[in-house]
GROMACS .gro file of C-alpha atoms in nm:
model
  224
    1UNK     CA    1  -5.078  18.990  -7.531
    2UNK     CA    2  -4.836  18.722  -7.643
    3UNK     CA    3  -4.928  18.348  -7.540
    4UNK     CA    4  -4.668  18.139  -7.343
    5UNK     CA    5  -4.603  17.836  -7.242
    6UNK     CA    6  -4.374  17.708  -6.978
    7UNK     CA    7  -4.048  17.509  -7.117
    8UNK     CA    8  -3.895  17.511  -6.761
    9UNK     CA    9  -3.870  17.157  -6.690
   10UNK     CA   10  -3.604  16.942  -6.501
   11UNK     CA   11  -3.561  16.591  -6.461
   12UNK     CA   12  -3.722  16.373  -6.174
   13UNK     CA   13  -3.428  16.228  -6.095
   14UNK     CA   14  -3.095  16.107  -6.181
   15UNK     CA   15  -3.251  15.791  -6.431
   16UNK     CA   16  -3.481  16.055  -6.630
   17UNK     CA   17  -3.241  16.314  -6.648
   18UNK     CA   18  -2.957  15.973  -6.829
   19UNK     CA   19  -3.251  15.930  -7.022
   20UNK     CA   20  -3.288  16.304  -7.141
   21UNK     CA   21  -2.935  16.277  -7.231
   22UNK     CA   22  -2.942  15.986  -7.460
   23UNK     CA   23  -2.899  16.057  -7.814
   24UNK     CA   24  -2.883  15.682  -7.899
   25UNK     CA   25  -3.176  15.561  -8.211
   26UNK     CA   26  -3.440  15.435  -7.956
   27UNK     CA   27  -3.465  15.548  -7.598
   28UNK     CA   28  -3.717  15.329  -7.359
   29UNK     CA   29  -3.762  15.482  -7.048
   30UNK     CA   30  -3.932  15.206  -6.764
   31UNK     CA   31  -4.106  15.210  -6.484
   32UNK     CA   32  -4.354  15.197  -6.279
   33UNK     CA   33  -4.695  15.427  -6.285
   34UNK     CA   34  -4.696  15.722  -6.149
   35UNK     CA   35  -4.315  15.758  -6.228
   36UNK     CA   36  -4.353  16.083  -6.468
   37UNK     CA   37  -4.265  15.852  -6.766
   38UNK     CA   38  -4.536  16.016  -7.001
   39UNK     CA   39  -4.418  16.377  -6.954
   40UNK     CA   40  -4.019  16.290  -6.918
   41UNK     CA   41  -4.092  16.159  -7.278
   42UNK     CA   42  -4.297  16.440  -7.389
   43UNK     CA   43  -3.998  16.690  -7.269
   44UNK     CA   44  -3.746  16.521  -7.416
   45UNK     CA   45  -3.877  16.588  -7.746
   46UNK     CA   46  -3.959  16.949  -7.687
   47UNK     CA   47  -3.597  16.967  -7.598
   48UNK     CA   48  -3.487  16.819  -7.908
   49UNK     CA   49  -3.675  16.988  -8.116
   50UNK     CA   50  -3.504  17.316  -7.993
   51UNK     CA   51  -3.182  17.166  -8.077
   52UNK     CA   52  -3.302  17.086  -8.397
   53UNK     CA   53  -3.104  17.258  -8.698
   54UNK     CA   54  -3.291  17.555  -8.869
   55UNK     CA   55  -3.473  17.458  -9.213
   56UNK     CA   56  -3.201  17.638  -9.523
   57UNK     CA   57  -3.599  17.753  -9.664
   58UNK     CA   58  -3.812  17.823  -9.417
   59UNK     CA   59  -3.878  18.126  -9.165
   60UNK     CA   60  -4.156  18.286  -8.971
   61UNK     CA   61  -4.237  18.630  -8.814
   62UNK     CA   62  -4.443  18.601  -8.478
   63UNK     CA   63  -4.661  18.857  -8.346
   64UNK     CA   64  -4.537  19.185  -8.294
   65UNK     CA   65  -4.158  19.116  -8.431
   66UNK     CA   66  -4.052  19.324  -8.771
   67UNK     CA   67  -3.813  19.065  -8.877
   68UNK     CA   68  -3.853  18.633  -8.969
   69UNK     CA   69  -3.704  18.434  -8.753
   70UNK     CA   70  -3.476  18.135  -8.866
   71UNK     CA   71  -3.736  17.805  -8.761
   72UNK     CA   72  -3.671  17.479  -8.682
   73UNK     CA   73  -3.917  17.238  -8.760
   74UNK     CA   74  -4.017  16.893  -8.541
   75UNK     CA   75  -4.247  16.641  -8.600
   76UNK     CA   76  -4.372  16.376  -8.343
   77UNK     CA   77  -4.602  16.089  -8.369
   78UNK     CA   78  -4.750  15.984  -8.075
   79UNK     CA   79  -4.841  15.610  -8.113
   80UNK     CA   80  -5.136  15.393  -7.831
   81UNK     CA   81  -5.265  15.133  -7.830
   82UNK     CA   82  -5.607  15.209  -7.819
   83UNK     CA   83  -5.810  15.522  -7.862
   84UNK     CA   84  -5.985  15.482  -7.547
   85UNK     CA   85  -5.635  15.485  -7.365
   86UNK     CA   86  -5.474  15.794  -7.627
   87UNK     CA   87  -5.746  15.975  -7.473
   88UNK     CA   88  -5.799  15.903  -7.116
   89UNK     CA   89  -5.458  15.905  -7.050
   90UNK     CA   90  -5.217  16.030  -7.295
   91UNK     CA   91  -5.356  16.326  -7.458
   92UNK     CA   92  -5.456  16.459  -7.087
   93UNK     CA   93  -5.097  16.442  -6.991
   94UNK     CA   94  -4.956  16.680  -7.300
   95UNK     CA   95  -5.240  16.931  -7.204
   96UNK     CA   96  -5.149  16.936  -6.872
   97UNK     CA   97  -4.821  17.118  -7.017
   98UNK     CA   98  -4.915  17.232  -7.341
   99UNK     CA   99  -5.305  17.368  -7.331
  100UNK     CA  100  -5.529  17.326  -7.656
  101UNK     CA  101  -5.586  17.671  -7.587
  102UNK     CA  102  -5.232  17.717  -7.712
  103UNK     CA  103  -5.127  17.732  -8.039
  104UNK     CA  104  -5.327  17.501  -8.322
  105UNK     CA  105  -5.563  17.236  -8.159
  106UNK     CA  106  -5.776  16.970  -8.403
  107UNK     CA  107  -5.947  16.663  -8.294
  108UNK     CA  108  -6.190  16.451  -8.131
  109UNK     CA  109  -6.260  16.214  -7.907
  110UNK     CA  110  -6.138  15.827  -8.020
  111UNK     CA  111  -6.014  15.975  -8.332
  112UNK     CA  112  -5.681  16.135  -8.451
  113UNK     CA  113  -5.574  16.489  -8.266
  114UNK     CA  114  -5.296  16.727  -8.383
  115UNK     CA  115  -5.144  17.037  -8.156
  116UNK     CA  116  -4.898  17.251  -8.363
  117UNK     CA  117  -4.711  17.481  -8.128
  118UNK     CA  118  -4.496  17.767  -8.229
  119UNK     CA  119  -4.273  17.932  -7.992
  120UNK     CA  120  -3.942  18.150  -7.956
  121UNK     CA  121  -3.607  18.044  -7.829
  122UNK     CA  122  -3.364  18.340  -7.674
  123UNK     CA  123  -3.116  18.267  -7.977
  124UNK     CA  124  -3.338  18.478  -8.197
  125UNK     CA  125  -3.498  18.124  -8.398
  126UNK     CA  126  -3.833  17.954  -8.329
  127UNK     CA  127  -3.995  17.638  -8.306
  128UNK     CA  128  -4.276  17.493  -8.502
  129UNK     CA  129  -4.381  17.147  -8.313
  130UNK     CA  130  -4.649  16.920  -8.459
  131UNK     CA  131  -4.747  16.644  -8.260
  132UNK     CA  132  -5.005  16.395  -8.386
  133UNK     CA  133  -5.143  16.205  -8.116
  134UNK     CA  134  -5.280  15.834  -8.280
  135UNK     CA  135  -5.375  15.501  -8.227
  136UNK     CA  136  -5.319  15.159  -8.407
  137UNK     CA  137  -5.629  14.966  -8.274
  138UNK     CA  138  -5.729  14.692  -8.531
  139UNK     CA  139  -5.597  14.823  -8.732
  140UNK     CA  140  -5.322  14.608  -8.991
  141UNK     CA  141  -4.966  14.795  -8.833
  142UNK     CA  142  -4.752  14.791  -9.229
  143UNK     CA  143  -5.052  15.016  -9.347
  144UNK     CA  144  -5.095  15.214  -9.040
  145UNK     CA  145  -4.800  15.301  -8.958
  146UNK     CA  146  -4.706  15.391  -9.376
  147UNK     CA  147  -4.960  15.719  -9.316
  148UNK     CA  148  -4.702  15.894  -9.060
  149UNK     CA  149  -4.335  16.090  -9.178
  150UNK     CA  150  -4.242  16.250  -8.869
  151UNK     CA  151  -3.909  16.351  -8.690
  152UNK     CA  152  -3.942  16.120  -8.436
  153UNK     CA  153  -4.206  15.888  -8.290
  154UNK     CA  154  -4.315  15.829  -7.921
  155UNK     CA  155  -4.430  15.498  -7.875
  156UNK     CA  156  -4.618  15.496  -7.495
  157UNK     CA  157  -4.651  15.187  -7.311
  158UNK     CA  158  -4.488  15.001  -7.554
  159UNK     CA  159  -4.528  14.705  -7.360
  160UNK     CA  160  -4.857  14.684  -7.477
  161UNK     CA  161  -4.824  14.686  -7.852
  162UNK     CA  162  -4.670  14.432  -8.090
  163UNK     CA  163  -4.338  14.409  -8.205
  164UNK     CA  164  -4.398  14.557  -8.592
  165UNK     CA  165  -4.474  14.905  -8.419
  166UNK     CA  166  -4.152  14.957  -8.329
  167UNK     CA  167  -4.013  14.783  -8.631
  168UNK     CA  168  -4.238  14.997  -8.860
  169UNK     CA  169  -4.138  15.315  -8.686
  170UNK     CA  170  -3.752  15.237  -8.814
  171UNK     CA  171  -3.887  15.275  -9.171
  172UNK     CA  172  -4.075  15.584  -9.095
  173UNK     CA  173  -3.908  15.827  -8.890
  174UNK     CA  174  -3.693  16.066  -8.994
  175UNK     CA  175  -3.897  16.215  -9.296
  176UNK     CA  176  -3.949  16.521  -9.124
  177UNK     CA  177  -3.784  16.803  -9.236
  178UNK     CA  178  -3.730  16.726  -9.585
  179UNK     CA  179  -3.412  16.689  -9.717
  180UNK     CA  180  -3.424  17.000  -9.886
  181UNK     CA  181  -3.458  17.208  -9.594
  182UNK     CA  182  -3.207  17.070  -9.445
  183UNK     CA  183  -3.327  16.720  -9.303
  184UNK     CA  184  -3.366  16.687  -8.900
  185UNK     CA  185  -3.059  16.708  -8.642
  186UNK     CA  186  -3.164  16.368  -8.497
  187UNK     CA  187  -3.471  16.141  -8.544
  188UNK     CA  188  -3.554  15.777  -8.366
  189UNK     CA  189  -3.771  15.733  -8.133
  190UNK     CA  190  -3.856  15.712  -7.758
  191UNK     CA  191  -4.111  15.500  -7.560
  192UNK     CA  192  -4.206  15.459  -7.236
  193UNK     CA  193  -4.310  15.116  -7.091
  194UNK     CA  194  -4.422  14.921  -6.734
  195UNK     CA  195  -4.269  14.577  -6.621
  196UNK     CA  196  -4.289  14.362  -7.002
  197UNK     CA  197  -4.426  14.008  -6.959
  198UNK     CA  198  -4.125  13.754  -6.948
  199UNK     CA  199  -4.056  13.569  -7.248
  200UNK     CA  200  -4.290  13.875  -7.415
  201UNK     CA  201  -4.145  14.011  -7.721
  202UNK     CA  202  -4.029  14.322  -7.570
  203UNK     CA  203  -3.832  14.114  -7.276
  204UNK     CA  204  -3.694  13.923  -7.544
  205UNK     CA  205  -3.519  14.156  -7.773
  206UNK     CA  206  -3.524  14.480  -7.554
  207UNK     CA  207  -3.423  14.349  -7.138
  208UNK     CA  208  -3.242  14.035  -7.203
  209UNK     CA  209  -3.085  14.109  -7.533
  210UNK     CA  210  -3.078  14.573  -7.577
  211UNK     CA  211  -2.964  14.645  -7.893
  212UNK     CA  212  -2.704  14.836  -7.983
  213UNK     CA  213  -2.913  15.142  -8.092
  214UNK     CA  214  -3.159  15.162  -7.771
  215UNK     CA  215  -3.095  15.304  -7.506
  216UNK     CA  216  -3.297  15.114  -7.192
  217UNK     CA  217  -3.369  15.353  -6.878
  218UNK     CA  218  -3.446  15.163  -6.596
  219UNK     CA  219  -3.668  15.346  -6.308
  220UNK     CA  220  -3.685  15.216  -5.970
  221UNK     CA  221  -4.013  15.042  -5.865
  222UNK     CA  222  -4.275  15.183  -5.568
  223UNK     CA  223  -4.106  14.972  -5.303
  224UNK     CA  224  -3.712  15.058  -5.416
   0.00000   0.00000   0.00000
């Protein structure tokens, strides 16, 4: 029998469902925990990558069909931190919708993991989704962040990391499709963040002064 997963998915609310509609550069969802930031972000890329134009090269024939299906290929790079908080929190959350059990699973523990998904949409294409689920650590951010080419990144709790990430991940994304198939429908990136620290970097140039090419989703707190 043919594995599924479950794509139905709507909004929390009326804030995560302006956020799922976004298609500016960088979308930054905030709140506070416990307000499905994590998995709003995680759908929002599934979502994309269904709208994502079909590669001109490549095609694939799933499991019991006679004929390839057009595919559209998506990329993600999900960005921490730390290890320690990739993997108690973040990679627990994706399996939670999308089991390892499903599709192409590699990794292990406080080290890079990968899940490649393939599934089929009711217009006759299919997805192939990568997501690489990392961490910067000590690790010197330039040279870190030079190893990834993906669609689109997802930067969680951005609040916590420094500035470059974000400005690395404009030099990065968007490598994924090439060119030659076709290059990708959109790329940017999303992230997902908690109260920033005033006067913090991410206060600075994100609250008090939101570029023109993010998009900042503002979630109520516990108390609102």
């Amino acid at each position: 029998m043919t594995e599924r997963i479950d794509l139905e998915w709507s909004p929390p609310g009326p804030l995560s469902a302006k956020f799922m509609a976004s298609s500016k550069r960088v979308q930054i969802l905030n709140g506070p925990v416990g307000s499905g930031k994590t998995t709003t972000n995680f759908m929002k890329h599934i979502q994309l990558a269904q709208r994502q134009r079909p590669s001109k090269i490549a095609t694939i024939r799933l499991k019991g069909e006679s004929a390839p299906r057009p595919l559209r290929k998506y990329k993600l790079t999900v960005v921490r931190d730390d290890y320690r908080q990739l993997w108690r929190a973040t990679i627990p959350s994706w399996n939670a919708r999308f089991p390892r059990t499903f599709g192409k699973w590699a990794g292990a523990i406080n080290a890079p993991a990968m899940h490649e998904l393939t599934f089929a949409l009711g217009d006759g294409t299919a997805v192939e989704f990568i997501a690489e689920f990392v961490a910067i650590g000590d690790n010197d951010i330039e040279e870190f962040m030079r190893g990834y080419e993906p669609t689109a990144f997802y930067l969680e709790e951005i609040d916590l990391s420094a500035r470059e990430v974000l400005q690395q991940a404009r030099f990065r994304w968007g490598r994924y499709p090439r060119m030659e198939e076709g290059g990708p429908s959109w790329f940017g990136a999303t992230a997902s963040c908690n109260a920033p620290i005033i006067d913090g970097w991410l206060y600075n140039d994100i609250f008090v002064n939101t570029p023109e090419d993010v998009d900042l989703v503002r979630l109520p707190g516990a108390f609102d």
